[in-house]
Amino acid sequence: QKEVEQNSGPLSVPEGAIASLNCTYSDRVSQSFFWYRQYSGKSPELIMSIYSNGDKEDGRFTAQLNKASQYVSLLIRDSQPSDSATYLCAGRDYTGANSKLTFGKGITLSVRP
Amino acid sequence: NAGVTQTPKFQVLKTGQSMTLQCAQDMNHNSMYWYRQDPGMGLRLIYYSASEGTTDKGEVPNGYNVSRLNKREFSLRLESAAPSQTSVYFCASSEAGGDYGYTFGSGTRLTVV
């Protein structure tokens, strides 16, 4: 298993719906998790971070972390066409001398007007 | 506030040519990173520098060298470019350990023919 996996996608939802993006991780990755949004041709942009079990809400975005099941999810409520992008899940990899972020391959979200 | 600045934005090289990708950050971050992004592969870590004066290999270091010139600057060098190095390269920086996530530069789109 890769350290961070995003296997579902691409995902298409109608405008106003809830988009649910999921990510699983291995034992090498722990403690800190991040969701990045990347528009086509642009660089990744940090939108959410989560460090402890449970939910963390920021506007229309909710990140969920379940350490027992080793998954992280991102919910986007009231999805808008401007949310159409690739979403990257990342976790901190503690192998080696220094920790660094390891990324999943990303999930492409399309919000239909 | 410029954040992370990468140069050049676009580059075409012939096989066997060399070049250096430049990266500079003005956020006083200790750690800097070089990633490459290929379709279907996500972001893969090439090299990173946890602090000034140190560098470490990431997941895909072969064919690359790096220099942490000072706290602000971290360069990536391709000594003899190969078509397999055609990719989008992102530089990123973070506080030590990356607890607050990474800030990415705008990327360099490199084509090796």
PDB file of C-alpha atoms in Angstrom:
ATOM      1  CA  GLN A   1       0.000   0.000   0.000  1.00  0.00           C
ATOM      2  CA  LYS A   2       1.254   3.464  -0.852  1.00  0.00           C
ATOM      3  CA  GLU A   3       1.532   5.906   2.003  1.00  0.00           C
ATOM      4  CA  VAL A   4      -1.440   7.986   0.888  1.00  0.00           C
ATOM      5  CA  GLU A   5      -4.052   6.641  -1.499  1.00  0.00           C
ATOM      6  CA  GLN A   6      -6.831   8.361  -3.338  1.00  0.00           C
ATOM      7  CA  ASN A   7      -8.463   5.707  -5.463  1.00  0.00           C
ATOM      8  CA  SER A   8     -11.849   7.118  -6.312  1.00  0.00           C
ATOM      9  CA  GLY A   9     -12.541   9.559  -9.101  1.00  0.00           C
ATOM     10  CA  PRO A  10     -13.048  11.476 -11.159  1.00  0.00           C
ATOM     11  CA  LEU A  11     -16.069  12.767  -9.290  1.00  0.00           C
ATOM     12  CA  SER A  12     -18.933  14.739 -10.789  1.00  0.00           C
ATOM     13  CA  VAL A  13     -21.659  16.395  -8.710  1.00  0.00           C
ATOM     14  CA  PRO A  14     -24.410  18.897  -9.518  1.00  0.00           C
ATOM     15  CA  GLU A  15     -24.162  22.456  -8.265  1.00  0.00           C
ATOM     16  CA  GLY A  16     -25.405  22.754  -4.688  1.00  0.00           C
ATOM     17  CA  ALA A  17     -24.692  19.113  -3.797  1.00  0.00           C
ATOM     18  CA  ILE A  18     -22.245  17.769  -1.219  1.00  0.00           C
ATOM     19  CA  ALA A  19     -18.985  16.472  -2.674  1.00  0.00           C
ATOM     20  CA  SER A  20     -17.223  13.785  -0.616  1.00  0.00           C
ATOM     21  CA  LEU A  21     -13.555  13.128  -1.250  1.00  0.00           C
ATOM     22  CA  ASN A  22     -11.782  10.254   0.489  1.00  0.00           C
ATOM     23  CA  CYS A  23      -8.199   9.314   1.241  1.00  0.00           C
ATOM     24  CA  THR A  24      -6.606   6.381   3.096  1.00  0.00           C
ATOM     25  CA  TYR A  25      -3.120   6.197   4.546  1.00  0.00           C
ATOM     26  CA  SER A  26      -0.560   3.676   5.751  1.00  0.00           C
ATOM     27  CA  ASP A  27       1.258   3.356   9.071  1.00  0.00           C
ATOM     28  CA  ARG A  28       4.173   5.447   7.745  1.00  0.00           C
ATOM     29  CA  VAL A  29       1.987   8.511   7.674  1.00  0.00           C
ATOM     30  CA  SER A  30       0.438   9.990  10.771  1.00  0.00           C
ATOM     31  CA  GLN A  31      -0.485  12.983  12.903  1.00  0.00           C
ATOM     32  CA  SER A  32      -0.902  15.748  10.371  1.00  0.00           C
ATOM     33  CA  PHE A  33      -3.063  15.679   7.262  1.00  0.00           C
ATOM     34  CA  PHE A  34      -3.711  18.285   4.632  1.00  0.00           C
ATOM     35  CA  TRP A  35      -6.039  18.884   1.729  1.00  0.00           C
ATOM     36  CA  TYR A  36      -4.796  20.890  -1.235  1.00  0.00           C
ATOM     37  CA  ARG A  37      -6.803  22.205  -4.165  1.00  0.00           C
ATOM     38  CA  GLN A  38      -5.129  22.457  -7.561  1.00  0.00           C
ATOM     39  CA  TYR A  39      -6.735  24.188 -10.508  1.00  0.00           C
ATOM     40  CA  SER A  40      -5.629  23.071 -13.958  1.00  0.00           C
ATOM     41  CA  GLY A  41      -2.225  24.520 -14.801  1.00  0.00           C
ATOM     42  CA  LYS A  42      -1.787  26.041 -11.347  1.00  0.00           C
ATOM     43  CA  SER A  43       0.093  25.096  -8.193  1.00  0.00           C
ATOM     44  CA  PRO A  44      -1.459  23.314  -5.186  1.00  0.00           C
ATOM     45  CA  GLU A  45      -3.132  25.564  -2.643  1.00  0.00           C
ATOM     46  CA  LEU A  46      -3.673  24.538   0.990  1.00  0.00           C
ATOM     47  CA  ILE A  47      -7.347  24.578   1.955  1.00  0.00           C
ATOM     48  CA  MET A  48      -7.599  22.443   5.111  1.00  0.00           C
ATOM     49  CA  SER A  49      -5.409  20.808   7.726  1.00  0.00           C
ATOM     50  CA  ILE A  50      -6.441  18.344  10.425  1.00  0.00           C
ATOM     51  CA  TYR A  51      -4.422  16.849  13.243  1.00  0.00           C
ATOM     52  CA  SER A  52      -6.835  15.068  15.587  1.00  0.00           C
ATOM     53  CA  ASN A  53      -9.711  12.624  15.272  1.00  0.00           C
ATOM     54  CA  GLY A  54     -13.073  14.067  14.371  1.00  0.00           C
ATOM     55  CA  ASP A  55     -14.321  16.874  12.202  1.00  0.00           C
ATOM     56  CA  LYS A  56     -12.905  20.295  11.433  1.00  0.00           C
ATOM     57  CA  GLU A  57     -15.084  22.838   9.666  1.00  0.00           C
ATOM     58  CA  ASP A  58     -14.058  25.925   7.700  1.00  0.00           C
ATOM     59  CA  GLY A  59     -16.841  27.579   5.763  1.00  0.00           C
ATOM     60  CA  ARG A  60     -18.224  25.115   3.216  1.00  0.00           C
ATOM     61  CA  PHE A  61     -15.365  22.680   3.834  1.00  0.00           C
ATOM     62  CA  THR A  62     -15.239  19.948   6.492  1.00  0.00           C
ATOM     63  CA  ALA A  63     -12.233  17.697   6.985  1.00  0.00           C
ATOM     64  CA  GLN A  64     -12.723  14.414   8.836  1.00  0.00           C
ATOM     65  CA  LEU A  65     -10.003  12.239  10.347  1.00  0.00           C
ATOM     66  CA  ASN A  66     -10.443   8.691  11.613  1.00  0.00           C
ATOM     67  CA  LYS A  67      -7.108   7.360  12.874  1.00  0.00           C
ATOM     68  CA  ALA A  68      -8.479   3.944  13.809  1.00  0.00           C
ATOM     69  CA  SER A  69      -9.619   3.310  10.249  1.00  0.00           C
ATOM     70  CA  GLN A  70      -6.765   5.348   8.742  1.00  0.00           C
ATOM     71  CA  TYR A  71      -8.826   7.562   6.508  1.00  0.00           C
ATOM     72  CA  VAL A  72      -9.193  11.258   5.893  1.00  0.00           C
ATOM     73  CA  SER A  73     -12.052  12.850   4.015  1.00  0.00           C
ATOM     74  CA  LEU A  74     -13.042  16.258   2.726  1.00  0.00           C
ATOM     75  CA  LEU A  75     -16.669  17.310   2.400  1.00  0.00           C
ATOM     76  CA  ILE A  76     -17.592  20.300   0.280  1.00  0.00           C
ATOM     77  CA  ARG A  77     -21.120  21.567   0.963  1.00  0.00           C
ATOM     78  CA  ASP A  78     -23.140  23.610  -1.523  1.00  0.00           C
ATOM     79  CA  SER A  79     -20.649  22.754  -4.280  1.00  0.00           C
ATOM     80  CA  GLN A  80     -20.021  25.502  -6.808  1.00  0.00           C
ATOM     81  CA  PRO A  81     -18.591  25.315 -10.350  1.00  0.00           C
ATOM     82  CA  SER A  82     -15.567  27.200  -8.982  1.00  0.00           C
ATOM     83  CA  ASP A  83     -14.845  24.137  -6.802  1.00  0.00           C
ATOM     84  CA  SER A  84     -14.035  22.158  -9.965  1.00  0.00           C
ATOM     85  CA  ALA A  85     -10.379  21.213  -9.475  1.00  0.00           C
ATOM     86  CA  THR A  86      -8.098  18.371  -8.447  1.00  0.00           C
ATOM     87  CA  TYR A  87      -7.948  17.765  -4.687  1.00  0.00           C
ATOM     88  CA  LEU A  88      -4.768  16.351  -3.212  1.00  0.00           C
ATOM     89  CA  CYS A  89      -4.609  14.599   0.150  1.00  0.00           C
ATOM     90  CA  ALA A  90      -1.278  14.704   1.991  1.00  0.00           C
ATOM     91  CA  GLY A  91       0.084  13.278   5.213  1.00  0.00           C
ATOM     92  CA  ARG A  92       3.347  13.590   7.080  1.00  0.00           C
ATOM     93  CA  ASP A  93       5.763  10.736   6.453  1.00  0.00           C
ATOM     94  CA  TYR A  94       8.052  10.168   9.431  1.00  0.00           C
ATOM     95  CA  THR A  95      10.466   7.714   7.821  1.00  0.00           C
ATOM     96  CA  GLY A  96      13.993   9.018   7.337  1.00  0.00           C
ATOM     97  CA  ALA A  97      15.800  11.743   9.200  1.00  0.00           C
ATOM     98  CA  ASN A  98      13.110  14.388   8.776  1.00  0.00           C
ATOM     99  CA  SER A  99       9.391  14.282   8.254  1.00  0.00           C
ATOM    100  CA  LYS A 100       7.961  15.455   4.952  1.00  0.00           C
ATOM    101  CA  LEU A 101       4.617  15.448   3.227  1.00  0.00           C
ATOM    102  CA  THR A 102       3.644  12.589   0.978  1.00  0.00           C
ATOM    103  CA  PHE A 103       0.790  13.167  -1.443  1.00  0.00           C
ATOM    104  CA  GLY A 104      -1.933  11.055  -2.951  1.00  0.00           C
ATOM    105  CA  LYS A 105      -2.468  11.132  -6.705  1.00  0.00           C
ATOM    106  CA  GLY A 106      -5.446  13.439  -6.390  1.00  0.00           C
ATOM    107  CA  ILE A 107      -9.155  13.316  -7.167  1.00  0.00           C
ATOM    108  CA  THR A 108     -10.596  15.461  -9.935  1.00  0.00           C
ATOM    109  CA  LEU A 109     -13.905  17.063  -8.999  1.00  0.00           C
ATOM    110  CA  SER A 110     -16.280  18.497 -11.561  1.00  0.00           C
ATOM    111  CA  VAL A 111     -19.284  20.530 -10.392  1.00  0.00           C
ATOM    112  CA  ARG A 112     -22.018  20.685 -13.036  1.00  0.00           C
ATOM    113  CA  PRO A 113     -23.992  23.966 -13.232  1.00  0.00           C
TER     114      PRO A 113
ATOM    115  CA  ASN B   1       4.578  39.335  -0.311  1.00  0.00           C
ATOM    116  CA  ALA B   2       5.932  37.076  -3.083  1.00  0.00           C
ATOM    117  CA  GLY B   3       5.891  33.760  -1.157  1.00  0.00           C
ATOM    118  CA  VAL B   4       7.744  31.141  -3.209  1.00  0.00           C
ATOM    119  CA  THR B   5       9.179  32.237  -6.546  1.00  0.00           C
ATOM    120  CA  GLN B   6      10.325  29.793  -9.201  1.00  0.00           C
ATOM    121  CA  THR B   7      12.210  30.517 -12.403  1.00  0.00           C
ATOM    122  CA  PRO B   8      11.870  29.832 -15.249  1.00  0.00           C
ATOM    123  CA  LYS B   9       8.169  29.116 -15.765  1.00  0.00           C
ATOM    124  CA  PHE B  10       8.702  27.215 -18.999  1.00  0.00           C
ATOM    125  CA  GLN B  11      11.752  25.532 -20.505  1.00  0.00           C
ATOM    126  CA  VAL B  12      12.491  23.257 -23.453  1.00  0.00           C
ATOM    127  CA  LEU B  13      15.742  21.315 -23.355  1.00  0.00           C
ATOM    128  CA  LYS B  14      17.401  18.930 -25.728  1.00  0.00           C
ATOM    129  CA  THR B  15      18.412  15.520 -24.422  1.00  0.00           C
ATOM    130  CA  GLY B  16      21.790  15.786 -22.702  1.00  0.00           C
ATOM    131  CA  GLN B  17      21.580  19.497 -21.938  1.00  0.00           C
ATOM    132  CA  SER B  18      21.859  20.764 -18.394  1.00  0.00           C
ATOM    133  CA  MET B  19      19.929  23.403 -16.537  1.00  0.00           C
ATOM    134  CA  THR B  20      19.193  24.729 -13.068  1.00  0.00           C
ATOM    135  CA  LEU B  21      15.744  25.495 -11.719  1.00  0.00           C
ATOM    136  CA  GLN B  22      15.773  28.320  -9.219  1.00  0.00           C
ATOM    137  CA  CYS B  23      13.560  28.703  -6.160  1.00  0.00           C
ATOM    138  CA  ALA B  24      13.462  31.452  -3.554  1.00  0.00           C
ATOM    139  CA  GLN B  25      11.128  32.057  -0.606  1.00  0.00           C
ATOM    140  CA  ASP B  26      10.662  35.190   1.476  1.00  0.00           C
ATOM    141  CA  MET B  27       8.698  33.681   4.391  1.00  0.00           C
ATOM    142  CA  ASN B  28      11.750  32.857   6.528  1.00  0.00           C
ATOM    143  CA  HIS B  29      10.913  29.160   6.292  1.00  0.00           C
ATOM    144  CA  ASN B  30      13.494  26.619   7.379  1.00  0.00           C
ATOM    145  CA  SER B  31      12.501  23.764   5.072  1.00  0.00           C
ATOM    146  CA  MET B  32      12.341  23.646   1.283  1.00  0.00           C
ATOM    147  CA  TYR B  33      11.334  20.935  -1.162  1.00  0.00           C
ATOM    148  CA  TRP B  34      11.376  20.004  -4.832  1.00  0.00           C
ATOM    149  CA  TYR B  35       8.535  17.915  -6.271  1.00  0.00           C
ATOM    150  CA  ARG B  36       7.709  16.763  -9.751  1.00  0.00           C
ATOM    151  CA  GLN B  37       4.178  16.191 -10.959  1.00  0.00           C
ATOM    152  CA  ASP B  38       3.319  13.848 -13.791  1.00  0.00           C
ATOM    153  CA  PRO B  39      -0.135  12.840 -15.068  1.00  0.00           C
ATOM    154  CA  GLY B  40      -1.543   9.994 -12.991  1.00  0.00           C
ATOM    155  CA  MET B  41       1.457  10.019 -10.629  1.00  0.00           C
ATOM    156  CA  GLY B  42       0.648  12.848  -8.267  1.00  0.00           C
ATOM    157  CA  LEU B  43       3.372  14.885  -6.582  1.00  0.00           C
ATOM    158  CA  ARG B  44       6.604  12.990  -5.981  1.00  0.00           C
ATOM    159  CA  LEU B  45       9.391  14.322  -3.784  1.00  0.00           C
ATOM    160  CA  ILE B  46      12.766  14.680  -5.504  1.00  0.00           C
ATOM    161  CA  TYR B  47      14.929  16.301  -2.807  1.00  0.00           C
ATOM    162  CA  TYR B  48      14.341  18.359   0.262  1.00  0.00           C
ATOM    163  CA  SER B  49      16.270  20.518   2.673  1.00  0.00           C
ATOM    164  CA  ALA B  50      15.054  20.404   6.259  1.00  0.00           C
ATOM    165  CA  SER B  51      17.237  23.367   7.193  1.00  0.00           C
ATOM    166  CA  GLU B  52      19.991  25.526   5.766  1.00  0.00           C
ATOM    167  CA  GLY B  53      23.080  23.420   5.140  1.00  0.00           C
ATOM    168  CA  THR B  54      21.272  20.060   4.837  1.00  0.00           C
ATOM    169  CA  THR B  55      19.776  18.204   1.897  1.00  0.00           C
ATOM    170  CA  ASP B  56      18.201  14.749   1.625  1.00  0.00           C
ATOM    171  CA  LYS B  57      16.941  12.512  -1.136  1.00  0.00           C
ATOM    172  CA  GLY B  58      13.266  12.005  -1.648  1.00  0.00           C
ATOM    173  CA  GLU B  59      11.364   9.374  -3.590  1.00  0.00           C
ATOM    174  CA  VAL B  60      12.788  10.078  -7.088  1.00  0.00           C
ATOM    175  CA  PRO B  61      16.282  11.686  -6.794  1.00  0.00           C
ATOM    176  CA  ASN B  62      18.060   9.988  -9.704  1.00  0.00           C
ATOM    177  CA  GLY B  63      19.246  12.419 -12.374  1.00  0.00           C
ATOM    178  CA  TYR B  64      18.983  15.471 -10.105  1.00  0.00           C
ATOM    179  CA  ASN B  65      21.182  17.434  -7.745  1.00  0.00           C
ATOM    180  CA  VAL B  66      20.268  20.236  -5.370  1.00  0.00           C
ATOM    181  CA  SER B  67      21.939  23.115  -3.593  1.00  0.00           C
ATOM    182  CA  ARG B  68      20.625  24.971  -0.568  1.00  0.00           C
ATOM    183  CA  LEU B  69      22.428  28.209  -1.291  1.00  0.00           C
ATOM    184  CA  ASN B  70      21.172  30.008   1.834  1.00  0.00           C
ATOM    185  CA  LYS B  71      17.993  30.048   3.887  1.00  0.00           C
ATOM    186  CA  ARG B  72      16.005  31.653   1.050  1.00  0.00           C
ATOM    187  CA  GLU B  73      17.201  29.732  -1.994  1.00  0.00           C
ATOM    188  CA  PHE B  74      17.061  26.090  -3.046  1.00  0.00           C
ATOM    189  CA  SER B  75      18.045  25.136  -6.589  1.00  0.00           C
ATOM    190  CA  LEU B  76      17.491  21.940  -8.574  1.00  0.00           C
ATOM    191  CA  ARG B  77      19.966  20.927 -11.268  1.00  0.00           C
ATOM    192  CA  LEU B  78      19.553  18.520 -14.130  1.00  0.00           C
ATOM    193  CA  GLU B  79      23.071  17.587 -15.277  1.00  0.00           C
ATOM    194  CA  SER B  80      22.095  15.658 -18.419  1.00  0.00           C
ATOM    195  CA  ALA B  81      18.412  15.996 -19.209  1.00  0.00           C
ATOM    196  CA  ALA B  82      16.443  12.967 -20.399  1.00  0.00           C
ATOM    197  CA  PRO B  83      12.939  12.791 -21.911  1.00  0.00           C
ATOM    198  CA  SER B  84      11.795  10.986 -18.728  1.00  0.00           C
ATOM    199  CA  GLN B  85      12.426  14.250 -16.870  1.00  0.00           C
ATOM    200  CA  THR B  86       9.699  16.015 -18.830  1.00  0.00           C
ATOM    201  CA  SER B  87       7.389  17.144 -16.041  1.00  0.00           C
ATOM    202  CA  VAL B  88       6.067  20.039 -14.029  1.00  0.00           C
ATOM    203  CA  TYR B  89       8.405  20.906 -11.178  1.00  0.00           C
ATOM    204  CA  PHE B  90       7.193  22.553  -7.996  1.00  0.00           C
ATOM    205  CA  CYS B  91       9.262  24.089  -5.255  1.00  0.00           C
ATOM    206  CA  ALA B  92       7.705  24.404  -1.806  1.00  0.00           C
ATOM    207  CA  SER B  93       8.682  25.699   1.601  1.00  0.00           C
ATOM    208  CA  SER B  94       7.456  25.242   5.154  1.00  0.00           C
ATOM    209  CA  GLU B  95       8.142  25.911   8.775  1.00  0.00           C
ATOM    210  CA  ALA B  96      10.405  23.236  10.238  1.00  0.00           C
ATOM    211  CA  GLY B  97       8.589  19.902  10.126  1.00  0.00           C
ATOM    212  CA  GLY B  98       5.783  21.189   7.923  1.00  0.00           C
ATOM    213  CA  ASP B  99       3.170  21.344  10.683  1.00  0.00           C
ATOM    214  CA  TYR B 100       1.346  24.106   8.871  1.00  0.00           C
ATOM    215  CA  GLY B 101       1.596  22.565   5.420  1.00  0.00           C
ATOM    216  CA  TYR B 102       3.640  23.710   2.492  1.00  0.00           C
ATOM    217  CA  THR B 103       3.491  26.819   0.342  1.00  0.00           C
ATOM    218  CA  PHE B 104       4.121  26.052  -3.310  1.00  0.00           C
ATOM    219  CA  GLY B 105       5.675  28.096  -6.059  1.00  0.00           C
ATOM    220  CA  SER B 106       3.917  28.508  -9.392  1.00  0.00           C
ATOM    221  CA  GLY B 107       5.854  25.684 -11.048  1.00  0.00           C
ATOM    222  CA  THR B 108       8.238  25.143 -13.953  1.00  0.00           C
ATOM    223  CA  ARG B 109       6.952  23.252 -16.976  1.00  0.00           C
ATOM    224  CA  LEU B 110       9.960  21.425 -18.449  1.00  0.00           C
ATOM    225  CA  THR B 111       9.984  19.576 -21.740  1.00  0.00           C
ATOM    226  CA  VAL B 112      12.978  17.477 -22.782  1.00  0.00           C
ATOM    227  CA  VAL B 113      13.066  16.581 -26.477  1.00  0.00           C
TER     228      VAL B 113
END
